[in-house]
PDB file of N, CA and C in Angstrom:
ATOM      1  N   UNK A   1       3.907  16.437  11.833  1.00  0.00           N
ATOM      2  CA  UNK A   1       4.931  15.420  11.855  1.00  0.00           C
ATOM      3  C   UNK A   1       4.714  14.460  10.692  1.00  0.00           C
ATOM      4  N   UNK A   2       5.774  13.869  10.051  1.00  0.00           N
ATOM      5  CA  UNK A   2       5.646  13.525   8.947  1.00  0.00           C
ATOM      6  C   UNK A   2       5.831  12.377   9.269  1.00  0.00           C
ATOM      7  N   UNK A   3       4.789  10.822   8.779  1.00  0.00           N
ATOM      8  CA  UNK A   3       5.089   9.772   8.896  1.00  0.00           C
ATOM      9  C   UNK A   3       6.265   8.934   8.049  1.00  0.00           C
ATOM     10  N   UNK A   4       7.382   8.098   8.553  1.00  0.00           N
ATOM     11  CA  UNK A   4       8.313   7.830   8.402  1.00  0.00           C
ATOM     12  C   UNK A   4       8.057   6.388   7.592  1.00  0.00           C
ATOM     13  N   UNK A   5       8.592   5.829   6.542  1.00  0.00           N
ATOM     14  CA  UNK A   5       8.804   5.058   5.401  1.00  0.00           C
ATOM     15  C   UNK A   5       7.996   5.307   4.301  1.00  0.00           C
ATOM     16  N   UNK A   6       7.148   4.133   4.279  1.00  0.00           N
ATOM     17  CA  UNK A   6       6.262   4.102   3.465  1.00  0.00           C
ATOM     18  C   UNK A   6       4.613   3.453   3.985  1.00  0.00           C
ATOM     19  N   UNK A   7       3.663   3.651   2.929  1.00  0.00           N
ATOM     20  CA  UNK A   7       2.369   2.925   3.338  1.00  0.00           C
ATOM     21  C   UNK A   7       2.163   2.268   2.073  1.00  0.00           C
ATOM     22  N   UNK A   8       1.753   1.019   2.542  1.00  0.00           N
ATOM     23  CA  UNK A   8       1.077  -0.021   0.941  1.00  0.00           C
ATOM     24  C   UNK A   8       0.015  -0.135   1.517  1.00  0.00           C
ATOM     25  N   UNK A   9      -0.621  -0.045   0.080  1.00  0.00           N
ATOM     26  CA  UNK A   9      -1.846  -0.173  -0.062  1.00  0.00           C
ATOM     27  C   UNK A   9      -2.452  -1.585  -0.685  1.00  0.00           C
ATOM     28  N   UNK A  10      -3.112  -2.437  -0.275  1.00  0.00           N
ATOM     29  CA  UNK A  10      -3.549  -3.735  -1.294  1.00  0.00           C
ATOM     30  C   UNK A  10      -5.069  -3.800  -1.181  1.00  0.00           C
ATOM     31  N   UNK A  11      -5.685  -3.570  -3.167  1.00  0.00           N
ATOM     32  CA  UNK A  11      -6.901  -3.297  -2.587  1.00  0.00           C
ATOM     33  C   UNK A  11      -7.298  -4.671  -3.528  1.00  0.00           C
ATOM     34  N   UNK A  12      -8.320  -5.394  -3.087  1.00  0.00           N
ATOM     35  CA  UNK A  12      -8.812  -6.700  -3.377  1.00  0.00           C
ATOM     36  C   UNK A  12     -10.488  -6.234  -3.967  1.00  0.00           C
ATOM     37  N   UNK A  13     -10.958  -7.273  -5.349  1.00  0.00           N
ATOM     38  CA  UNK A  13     -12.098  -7.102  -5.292  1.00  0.00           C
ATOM     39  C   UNK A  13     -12.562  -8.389  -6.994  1.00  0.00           C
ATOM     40  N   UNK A  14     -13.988  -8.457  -6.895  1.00  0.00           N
ATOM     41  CA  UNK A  14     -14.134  -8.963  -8.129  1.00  0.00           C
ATOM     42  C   UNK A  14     -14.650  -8.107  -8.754  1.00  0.00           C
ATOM     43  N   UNK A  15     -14.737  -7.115  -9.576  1.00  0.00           N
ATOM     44  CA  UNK A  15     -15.060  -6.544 -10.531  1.00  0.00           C
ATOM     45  C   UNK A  15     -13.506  -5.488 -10.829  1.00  0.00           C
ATOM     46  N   UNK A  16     -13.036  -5.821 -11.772  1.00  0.00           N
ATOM     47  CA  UNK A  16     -11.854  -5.081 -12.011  1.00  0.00           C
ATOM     48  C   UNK A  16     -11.853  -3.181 -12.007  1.00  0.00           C
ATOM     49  N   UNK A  17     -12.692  -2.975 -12.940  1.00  0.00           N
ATOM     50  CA  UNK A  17     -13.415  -1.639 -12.923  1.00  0.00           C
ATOM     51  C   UNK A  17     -13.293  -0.953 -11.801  1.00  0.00           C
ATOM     52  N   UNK A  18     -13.848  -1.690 -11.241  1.00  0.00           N
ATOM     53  CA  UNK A  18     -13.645  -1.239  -9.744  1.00  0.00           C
ATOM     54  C   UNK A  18     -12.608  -0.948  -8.837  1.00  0.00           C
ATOM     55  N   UNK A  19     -12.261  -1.734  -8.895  1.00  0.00           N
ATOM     56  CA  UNK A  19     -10.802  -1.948  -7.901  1.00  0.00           C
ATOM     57  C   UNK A  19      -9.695  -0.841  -9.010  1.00  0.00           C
ATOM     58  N   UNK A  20     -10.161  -0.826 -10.313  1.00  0.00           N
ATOM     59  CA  UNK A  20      -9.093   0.112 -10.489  1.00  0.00           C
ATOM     60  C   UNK A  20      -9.267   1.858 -10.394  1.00  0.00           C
ATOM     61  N   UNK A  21     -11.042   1.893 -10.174  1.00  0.00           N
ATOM     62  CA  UNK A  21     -11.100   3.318  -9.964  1.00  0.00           C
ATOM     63  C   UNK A  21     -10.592   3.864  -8.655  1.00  0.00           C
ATOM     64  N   UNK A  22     -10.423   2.445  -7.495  1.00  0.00           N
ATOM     65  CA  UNK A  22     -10.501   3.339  -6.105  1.00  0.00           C
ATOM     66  C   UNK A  22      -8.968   2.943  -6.149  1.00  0.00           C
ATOM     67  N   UNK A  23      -8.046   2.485  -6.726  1.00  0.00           N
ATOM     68  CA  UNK A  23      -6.661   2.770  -6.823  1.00  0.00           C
ATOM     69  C   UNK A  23      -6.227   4.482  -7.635  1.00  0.00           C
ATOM     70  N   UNK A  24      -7.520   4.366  -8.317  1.00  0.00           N
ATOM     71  CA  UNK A  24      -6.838   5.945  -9.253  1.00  0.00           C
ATOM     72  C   UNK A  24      -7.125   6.752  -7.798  1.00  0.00           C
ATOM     73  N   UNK A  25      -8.328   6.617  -7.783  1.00  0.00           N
ATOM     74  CA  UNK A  25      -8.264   7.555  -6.573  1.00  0.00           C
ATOM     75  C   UNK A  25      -7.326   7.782  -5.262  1.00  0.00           C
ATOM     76  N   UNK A  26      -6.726   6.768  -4.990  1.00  0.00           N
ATOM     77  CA  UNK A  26      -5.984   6.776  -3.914  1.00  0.00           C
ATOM     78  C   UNK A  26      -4.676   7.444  -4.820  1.00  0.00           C
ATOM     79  N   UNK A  27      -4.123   6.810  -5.978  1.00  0.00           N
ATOM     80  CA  UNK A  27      -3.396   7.720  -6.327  1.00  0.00           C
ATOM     81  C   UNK A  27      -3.407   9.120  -6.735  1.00  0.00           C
ATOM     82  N   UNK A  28      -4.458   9.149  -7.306  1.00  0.00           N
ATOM     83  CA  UNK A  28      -4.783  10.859  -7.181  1.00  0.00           C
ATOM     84  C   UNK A  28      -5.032  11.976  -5.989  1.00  0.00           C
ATOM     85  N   UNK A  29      -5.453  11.350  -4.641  1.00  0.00           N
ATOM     86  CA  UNK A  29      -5.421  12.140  -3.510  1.00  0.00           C
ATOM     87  C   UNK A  29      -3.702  11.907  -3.222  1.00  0.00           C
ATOM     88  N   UNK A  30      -3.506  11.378  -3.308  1.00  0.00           N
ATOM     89  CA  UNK A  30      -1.701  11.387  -2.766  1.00  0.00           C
ATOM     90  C   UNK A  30      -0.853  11.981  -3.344  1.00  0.00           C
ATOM     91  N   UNK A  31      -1.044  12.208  -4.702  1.00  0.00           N
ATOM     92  CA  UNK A  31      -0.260  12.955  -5.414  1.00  0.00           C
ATOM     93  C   UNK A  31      -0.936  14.455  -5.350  1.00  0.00           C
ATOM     94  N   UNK A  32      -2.156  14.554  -5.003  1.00  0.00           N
ATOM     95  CA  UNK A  32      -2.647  15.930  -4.663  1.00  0.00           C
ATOM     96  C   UNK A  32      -1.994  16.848  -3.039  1.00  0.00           C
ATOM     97  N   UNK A  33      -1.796  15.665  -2.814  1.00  0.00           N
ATOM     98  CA  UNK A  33      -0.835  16.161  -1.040  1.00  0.00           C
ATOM     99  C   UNK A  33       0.864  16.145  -0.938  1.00  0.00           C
ATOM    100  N   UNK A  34       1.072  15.813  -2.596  1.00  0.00           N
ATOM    101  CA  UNK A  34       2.886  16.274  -2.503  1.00  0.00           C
ATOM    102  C   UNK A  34       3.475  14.945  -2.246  1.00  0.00           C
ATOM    103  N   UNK A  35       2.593  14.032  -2.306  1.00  0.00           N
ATOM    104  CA  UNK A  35       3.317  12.712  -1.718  1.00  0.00           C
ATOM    105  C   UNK A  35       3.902  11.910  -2.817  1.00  0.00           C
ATOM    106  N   UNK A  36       4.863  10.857  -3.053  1.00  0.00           N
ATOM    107  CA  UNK A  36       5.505  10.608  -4.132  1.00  0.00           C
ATOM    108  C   UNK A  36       4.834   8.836  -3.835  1.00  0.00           C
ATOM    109  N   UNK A  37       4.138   8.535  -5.155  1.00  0.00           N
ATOM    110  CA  UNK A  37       2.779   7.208  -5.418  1.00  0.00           C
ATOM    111  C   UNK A  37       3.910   6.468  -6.170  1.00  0.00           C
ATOM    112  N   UNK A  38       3.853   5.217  -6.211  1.00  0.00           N
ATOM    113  CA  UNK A  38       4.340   3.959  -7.249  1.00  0.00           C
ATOM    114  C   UNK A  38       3.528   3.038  -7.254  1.00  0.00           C
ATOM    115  N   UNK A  39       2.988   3.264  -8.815  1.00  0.00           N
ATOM    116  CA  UNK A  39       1.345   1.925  -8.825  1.00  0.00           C
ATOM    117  C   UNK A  39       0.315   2.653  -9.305  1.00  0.00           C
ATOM    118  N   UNK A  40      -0.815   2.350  -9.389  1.00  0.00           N
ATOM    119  CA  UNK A  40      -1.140   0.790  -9.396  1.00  0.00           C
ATOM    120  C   UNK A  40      -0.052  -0.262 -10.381  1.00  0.00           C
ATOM    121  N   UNK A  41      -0.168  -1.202  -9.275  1.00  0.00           N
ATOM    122  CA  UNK A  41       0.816  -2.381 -10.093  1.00  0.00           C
ATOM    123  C   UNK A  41      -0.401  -3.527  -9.660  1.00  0.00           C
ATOM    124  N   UNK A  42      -0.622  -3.928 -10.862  1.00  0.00           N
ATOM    125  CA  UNK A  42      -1.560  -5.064 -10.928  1.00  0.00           C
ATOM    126  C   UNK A  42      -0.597  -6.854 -10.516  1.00  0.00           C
ATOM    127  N   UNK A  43      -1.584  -7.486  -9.150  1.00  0.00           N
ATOM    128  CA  UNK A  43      -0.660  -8.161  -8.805  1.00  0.00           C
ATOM    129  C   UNK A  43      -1.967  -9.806  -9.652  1.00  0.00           C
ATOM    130  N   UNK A  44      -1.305 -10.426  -9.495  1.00  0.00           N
ATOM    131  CA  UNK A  44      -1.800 -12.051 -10.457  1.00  0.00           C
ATOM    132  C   UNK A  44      -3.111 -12.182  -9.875  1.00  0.00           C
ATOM    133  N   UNK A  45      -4.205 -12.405 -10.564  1.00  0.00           N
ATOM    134  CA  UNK A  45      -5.500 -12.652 -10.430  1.00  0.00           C
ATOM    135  C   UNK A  45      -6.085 -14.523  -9.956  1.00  0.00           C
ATOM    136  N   UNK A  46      -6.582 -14.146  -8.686  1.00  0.00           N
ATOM    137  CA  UNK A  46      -6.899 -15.601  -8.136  1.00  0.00           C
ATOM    138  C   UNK A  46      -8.245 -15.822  -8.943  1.00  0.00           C
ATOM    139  N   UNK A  47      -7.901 -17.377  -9.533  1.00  0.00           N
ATOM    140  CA  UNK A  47      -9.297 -17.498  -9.739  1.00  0.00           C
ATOM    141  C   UNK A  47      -9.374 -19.257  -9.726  1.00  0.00           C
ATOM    142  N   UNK A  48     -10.944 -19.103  -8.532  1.00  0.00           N
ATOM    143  CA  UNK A  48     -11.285 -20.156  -7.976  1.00  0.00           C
ATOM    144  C   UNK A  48     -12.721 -20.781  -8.718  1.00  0.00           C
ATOM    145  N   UNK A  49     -12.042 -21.750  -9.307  1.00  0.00           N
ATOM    146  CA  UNK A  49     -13.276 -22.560 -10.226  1.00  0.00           C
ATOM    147  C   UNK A  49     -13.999 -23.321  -9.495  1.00  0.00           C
ATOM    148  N   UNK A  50     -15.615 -23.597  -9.284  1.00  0.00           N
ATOM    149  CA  UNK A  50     -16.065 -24.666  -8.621  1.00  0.00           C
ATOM    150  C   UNK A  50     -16.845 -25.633  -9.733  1.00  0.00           C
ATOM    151  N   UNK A  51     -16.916 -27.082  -9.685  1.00  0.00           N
ATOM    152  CA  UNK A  51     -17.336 -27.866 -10.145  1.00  0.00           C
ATOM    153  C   UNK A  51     -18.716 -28.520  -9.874  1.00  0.00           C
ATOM    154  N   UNK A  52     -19.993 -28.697 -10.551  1.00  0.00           N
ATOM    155  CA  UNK A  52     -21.057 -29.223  -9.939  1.00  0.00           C
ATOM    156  C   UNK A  52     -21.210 -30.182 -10.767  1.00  0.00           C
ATOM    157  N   UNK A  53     -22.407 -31.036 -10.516  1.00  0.00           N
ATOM    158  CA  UNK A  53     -23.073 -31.775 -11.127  1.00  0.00           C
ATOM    159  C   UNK A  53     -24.563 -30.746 -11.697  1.00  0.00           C
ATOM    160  N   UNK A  54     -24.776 -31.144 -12.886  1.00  0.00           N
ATOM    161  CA  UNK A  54     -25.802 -30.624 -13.766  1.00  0.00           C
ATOM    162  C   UNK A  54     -27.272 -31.315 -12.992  1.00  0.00           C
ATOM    163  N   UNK A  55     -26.869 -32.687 -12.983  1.00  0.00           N
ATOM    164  CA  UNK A  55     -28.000 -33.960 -12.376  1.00  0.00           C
ATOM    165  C   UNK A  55     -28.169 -34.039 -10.951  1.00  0.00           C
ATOM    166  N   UNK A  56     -29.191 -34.952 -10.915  1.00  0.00           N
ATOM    167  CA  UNK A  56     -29.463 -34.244  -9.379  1.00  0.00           C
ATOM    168  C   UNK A  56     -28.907 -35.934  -8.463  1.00  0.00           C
ATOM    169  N   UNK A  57     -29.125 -37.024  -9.591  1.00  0.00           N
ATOM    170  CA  UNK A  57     -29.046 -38.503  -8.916  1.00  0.00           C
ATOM    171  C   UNK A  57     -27.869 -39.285 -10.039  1.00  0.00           C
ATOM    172  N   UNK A  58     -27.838 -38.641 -11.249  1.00  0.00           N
ATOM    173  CA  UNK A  58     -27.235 -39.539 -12.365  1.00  0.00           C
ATOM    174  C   UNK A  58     -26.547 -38.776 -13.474  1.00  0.00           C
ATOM    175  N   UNK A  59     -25.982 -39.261 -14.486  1.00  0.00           N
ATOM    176  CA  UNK A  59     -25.260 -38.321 -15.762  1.00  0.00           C
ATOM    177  C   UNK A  59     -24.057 -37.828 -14.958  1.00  0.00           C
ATOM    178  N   UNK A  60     -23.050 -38.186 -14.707  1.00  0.00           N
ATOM    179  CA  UNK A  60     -21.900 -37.665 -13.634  1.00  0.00           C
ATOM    180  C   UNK A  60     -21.138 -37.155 -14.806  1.00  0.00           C
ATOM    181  N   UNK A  61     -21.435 -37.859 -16.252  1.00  0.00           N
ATOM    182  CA  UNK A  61     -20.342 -36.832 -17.436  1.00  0.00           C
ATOM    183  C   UNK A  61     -21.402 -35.403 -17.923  1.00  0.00           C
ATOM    184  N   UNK A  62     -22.126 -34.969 -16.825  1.00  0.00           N
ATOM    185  CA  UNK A  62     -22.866 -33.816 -17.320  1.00  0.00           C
ATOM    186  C   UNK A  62     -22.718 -32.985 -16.105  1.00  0.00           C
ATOM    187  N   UNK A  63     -21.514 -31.821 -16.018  1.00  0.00           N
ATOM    188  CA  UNK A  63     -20.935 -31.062 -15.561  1.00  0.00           C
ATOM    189  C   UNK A  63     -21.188 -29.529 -15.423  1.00  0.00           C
ATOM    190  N   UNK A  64     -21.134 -28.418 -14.765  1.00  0.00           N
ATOM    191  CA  UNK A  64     -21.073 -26.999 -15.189  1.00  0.00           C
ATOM    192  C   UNK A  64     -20.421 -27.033 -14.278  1.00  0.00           C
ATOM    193  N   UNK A  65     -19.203 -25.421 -14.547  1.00  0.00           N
ATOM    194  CA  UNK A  65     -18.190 -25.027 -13.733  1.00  0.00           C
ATOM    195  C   UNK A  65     -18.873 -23.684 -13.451  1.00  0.00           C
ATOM    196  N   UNK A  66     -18.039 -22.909 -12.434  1.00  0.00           N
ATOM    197  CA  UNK A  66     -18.632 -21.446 -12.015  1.00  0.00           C
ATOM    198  C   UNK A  66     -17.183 -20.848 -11.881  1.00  0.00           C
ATOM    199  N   UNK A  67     -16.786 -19.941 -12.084  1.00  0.00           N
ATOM    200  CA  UNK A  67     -15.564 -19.312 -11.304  1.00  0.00           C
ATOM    201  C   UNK A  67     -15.513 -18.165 -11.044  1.00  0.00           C
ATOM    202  N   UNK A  68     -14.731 -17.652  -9.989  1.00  0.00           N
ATOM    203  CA  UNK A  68     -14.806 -16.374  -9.106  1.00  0.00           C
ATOM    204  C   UNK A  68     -13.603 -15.762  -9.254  1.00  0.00           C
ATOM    205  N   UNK A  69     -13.323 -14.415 -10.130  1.00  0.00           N
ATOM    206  CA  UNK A  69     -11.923 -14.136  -9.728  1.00  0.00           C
ATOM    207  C   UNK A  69     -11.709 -13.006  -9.147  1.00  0.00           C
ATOM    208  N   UNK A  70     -10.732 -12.812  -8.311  1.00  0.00           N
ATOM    209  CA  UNK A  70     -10.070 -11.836  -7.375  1.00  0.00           C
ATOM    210  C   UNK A  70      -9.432 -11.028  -8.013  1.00  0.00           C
ATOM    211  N   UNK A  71      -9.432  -9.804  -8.412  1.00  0.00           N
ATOM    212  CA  UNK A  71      -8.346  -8.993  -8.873  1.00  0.00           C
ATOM    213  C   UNK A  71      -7.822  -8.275  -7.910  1.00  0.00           C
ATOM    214  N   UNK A  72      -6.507  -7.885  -8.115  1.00  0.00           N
ATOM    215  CA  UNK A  72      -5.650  -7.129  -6.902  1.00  0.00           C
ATOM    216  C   UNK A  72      -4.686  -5.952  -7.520  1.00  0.00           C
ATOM    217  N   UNK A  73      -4.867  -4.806  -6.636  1.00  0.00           N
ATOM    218  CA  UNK A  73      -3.868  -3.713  -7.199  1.00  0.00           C
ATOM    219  C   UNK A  73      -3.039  -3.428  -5.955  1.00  0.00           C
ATOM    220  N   UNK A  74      -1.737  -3.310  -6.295  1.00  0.00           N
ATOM    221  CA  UNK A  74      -0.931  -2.478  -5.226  1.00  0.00           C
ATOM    222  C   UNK A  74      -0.375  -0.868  -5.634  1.00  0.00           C
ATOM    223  N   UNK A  75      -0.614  -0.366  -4.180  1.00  0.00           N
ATOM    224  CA  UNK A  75       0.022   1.114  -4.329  1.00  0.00           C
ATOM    225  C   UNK A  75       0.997   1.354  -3.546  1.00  0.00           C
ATOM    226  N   UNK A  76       1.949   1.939  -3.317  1.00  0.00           N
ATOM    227  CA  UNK A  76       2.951   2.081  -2.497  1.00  0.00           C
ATOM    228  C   UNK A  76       2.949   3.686  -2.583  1.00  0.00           C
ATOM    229  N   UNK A  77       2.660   4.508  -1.760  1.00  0.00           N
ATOM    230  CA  UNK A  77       3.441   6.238  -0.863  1.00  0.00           C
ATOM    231  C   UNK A  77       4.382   5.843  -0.375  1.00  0.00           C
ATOM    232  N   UNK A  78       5.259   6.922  -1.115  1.00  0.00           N
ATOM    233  CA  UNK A  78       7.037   6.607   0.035  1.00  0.00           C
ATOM    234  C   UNK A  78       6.592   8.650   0.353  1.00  0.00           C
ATOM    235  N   UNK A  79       6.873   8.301   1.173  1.00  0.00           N
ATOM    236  CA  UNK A  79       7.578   9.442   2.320  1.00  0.00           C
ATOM    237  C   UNK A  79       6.110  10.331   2.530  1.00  0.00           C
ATOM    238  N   UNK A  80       5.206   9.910   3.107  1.00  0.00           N
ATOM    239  CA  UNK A  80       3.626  10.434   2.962  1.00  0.00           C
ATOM    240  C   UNK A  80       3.977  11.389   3.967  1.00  0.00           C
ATOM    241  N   UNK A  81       3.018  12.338   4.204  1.00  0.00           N
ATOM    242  CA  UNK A  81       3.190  13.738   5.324  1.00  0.00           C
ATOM    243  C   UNK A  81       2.035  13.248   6.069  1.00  0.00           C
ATOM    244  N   UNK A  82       1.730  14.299   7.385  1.00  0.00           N
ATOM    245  CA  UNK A  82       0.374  13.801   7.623  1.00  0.00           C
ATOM    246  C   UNK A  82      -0.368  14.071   6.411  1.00  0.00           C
ATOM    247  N   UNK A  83      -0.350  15.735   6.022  1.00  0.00           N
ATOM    248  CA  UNK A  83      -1.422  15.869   5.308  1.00  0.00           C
ATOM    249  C   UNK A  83      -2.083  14.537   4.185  1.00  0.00           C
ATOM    250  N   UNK A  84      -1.553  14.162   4.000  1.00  0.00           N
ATOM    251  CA  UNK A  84      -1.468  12.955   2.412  1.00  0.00           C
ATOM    252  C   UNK A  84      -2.314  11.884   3.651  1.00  0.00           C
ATOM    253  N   UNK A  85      -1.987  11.454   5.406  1.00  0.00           N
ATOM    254  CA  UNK A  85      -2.637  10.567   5.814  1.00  0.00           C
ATOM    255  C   UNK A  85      -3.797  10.859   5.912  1.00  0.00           C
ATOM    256  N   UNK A  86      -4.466  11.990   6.396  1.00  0.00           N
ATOM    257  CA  UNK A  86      -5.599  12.902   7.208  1.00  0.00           C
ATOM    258  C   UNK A  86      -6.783  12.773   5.594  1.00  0.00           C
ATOM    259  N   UNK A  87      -5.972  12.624   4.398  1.00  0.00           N
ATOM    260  CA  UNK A  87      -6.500  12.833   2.979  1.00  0.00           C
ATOM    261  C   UNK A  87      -7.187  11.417   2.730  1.00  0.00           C
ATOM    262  N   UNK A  88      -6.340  10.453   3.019  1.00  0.00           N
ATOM    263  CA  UNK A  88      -6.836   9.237   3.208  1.00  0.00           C
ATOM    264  C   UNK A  88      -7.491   8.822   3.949  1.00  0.00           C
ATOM    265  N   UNK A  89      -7.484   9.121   4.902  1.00  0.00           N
ATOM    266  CA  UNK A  89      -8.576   8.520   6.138  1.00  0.00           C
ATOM    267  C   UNK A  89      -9.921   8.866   5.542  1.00  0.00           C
ATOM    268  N   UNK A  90     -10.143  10.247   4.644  1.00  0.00           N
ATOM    269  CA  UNK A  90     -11.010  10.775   4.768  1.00  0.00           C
ATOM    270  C   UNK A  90     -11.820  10.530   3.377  1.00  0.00           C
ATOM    271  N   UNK A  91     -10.751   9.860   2.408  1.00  0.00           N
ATOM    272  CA  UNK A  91     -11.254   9.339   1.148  1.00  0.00           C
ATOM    273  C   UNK A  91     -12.599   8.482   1.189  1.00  0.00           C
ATOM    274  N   UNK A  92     -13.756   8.424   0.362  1.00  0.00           N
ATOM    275  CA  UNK A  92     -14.605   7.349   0.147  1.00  0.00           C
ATOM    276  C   UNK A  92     -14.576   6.608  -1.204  1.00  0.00           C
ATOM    277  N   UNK A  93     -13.869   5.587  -0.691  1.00  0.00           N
ATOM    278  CA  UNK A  93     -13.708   4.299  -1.984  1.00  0.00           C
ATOM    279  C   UNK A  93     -15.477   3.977  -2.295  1.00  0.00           C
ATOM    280  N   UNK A  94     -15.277   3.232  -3.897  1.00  0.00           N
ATOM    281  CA  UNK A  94     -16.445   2.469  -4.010  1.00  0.00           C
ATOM    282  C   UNK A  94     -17.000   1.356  -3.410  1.00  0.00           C
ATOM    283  N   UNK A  95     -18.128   0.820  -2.935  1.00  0.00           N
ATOM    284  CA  UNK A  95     -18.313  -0.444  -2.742  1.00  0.00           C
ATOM    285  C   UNK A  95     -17.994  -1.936  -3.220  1.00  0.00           C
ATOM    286  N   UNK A  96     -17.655  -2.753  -2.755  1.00  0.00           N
ATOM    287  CA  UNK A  96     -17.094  -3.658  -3.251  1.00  0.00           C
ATOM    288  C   UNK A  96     -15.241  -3.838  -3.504  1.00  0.00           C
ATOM    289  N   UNK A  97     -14.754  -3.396  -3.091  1.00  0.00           N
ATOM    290  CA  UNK A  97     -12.884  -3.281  -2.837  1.00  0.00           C
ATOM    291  C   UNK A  97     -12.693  -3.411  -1.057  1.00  0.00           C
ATOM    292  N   UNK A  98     -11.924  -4.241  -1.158  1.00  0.00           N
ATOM    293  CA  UNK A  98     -11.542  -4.978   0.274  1.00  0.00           C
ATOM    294  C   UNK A  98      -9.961  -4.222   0.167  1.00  0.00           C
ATOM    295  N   UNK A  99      -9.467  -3.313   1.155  1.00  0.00           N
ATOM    296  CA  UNK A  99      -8.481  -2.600   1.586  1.00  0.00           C
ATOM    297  C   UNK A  99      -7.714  -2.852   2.684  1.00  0.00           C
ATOM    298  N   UNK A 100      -6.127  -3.341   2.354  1.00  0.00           N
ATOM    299  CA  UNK A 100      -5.858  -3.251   3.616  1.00  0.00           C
ATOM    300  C   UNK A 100      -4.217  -2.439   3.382  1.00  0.00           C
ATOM    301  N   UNK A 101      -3.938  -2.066   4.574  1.00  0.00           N
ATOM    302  CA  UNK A 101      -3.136  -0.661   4.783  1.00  0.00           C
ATOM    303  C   UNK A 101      -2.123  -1.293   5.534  1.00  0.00           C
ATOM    304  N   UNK A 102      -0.876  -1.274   5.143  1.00  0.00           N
ATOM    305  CA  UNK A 102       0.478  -1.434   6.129  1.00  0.00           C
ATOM    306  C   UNK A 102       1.496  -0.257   6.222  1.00  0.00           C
ATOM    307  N   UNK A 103       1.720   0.347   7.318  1.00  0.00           N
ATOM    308  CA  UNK A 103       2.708   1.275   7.285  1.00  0.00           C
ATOM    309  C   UNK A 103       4.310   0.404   7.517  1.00  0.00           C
TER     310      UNK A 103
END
């Protein structure tokens, strides 16, 4: 039985590299099961700066920043079969990519 619309994929991570190999991969098992992929589409990169003090009591104009950024890819399967789901379940992404799945 063939699952009906579509599935998105949004995979989250900080190291870009990353997050874009386990999008190839997801697009490459899906297109290996007949299924029709749109993406990776790279969505706007969060990035959260934090501010410290250098000093531990004094010098408040002596500053360092740190920042963390999020990169994000989306994939979209339109008209997936099982086979293309059973392919996915069974995929192993790299470490470090935060995945989440909406049918």
């Amino acid at each position: 039985m063939a699952v009906k619309g579509k599935i998105r994929i949004r995979l989250k991570g900080y190291d870009h590299s990353i997050v874009d190999k386990a999008a190839e991969k997801i697009v490459d098992t899906a297109k290996r099961t007949g299924a029709q992929v749109s993406g990776p589409v790279p969505l706007p990169t969060e990035k959260e700066i934090i501010t410290v003090l250098r000093a531990v009591h004094m010098y408040k104009d002596s500053r360092e920043q740190f920042e963390q950024r999020t990169h994000k890819r989306l994939v979209d399967i339109v008209r997936p079969s099982q086979k293309t789901v059973e392919a996915l379940t069974g995929l192993e992404l790299p470490a470090g990519v935060e995945i989440e799945i909406k049918l």
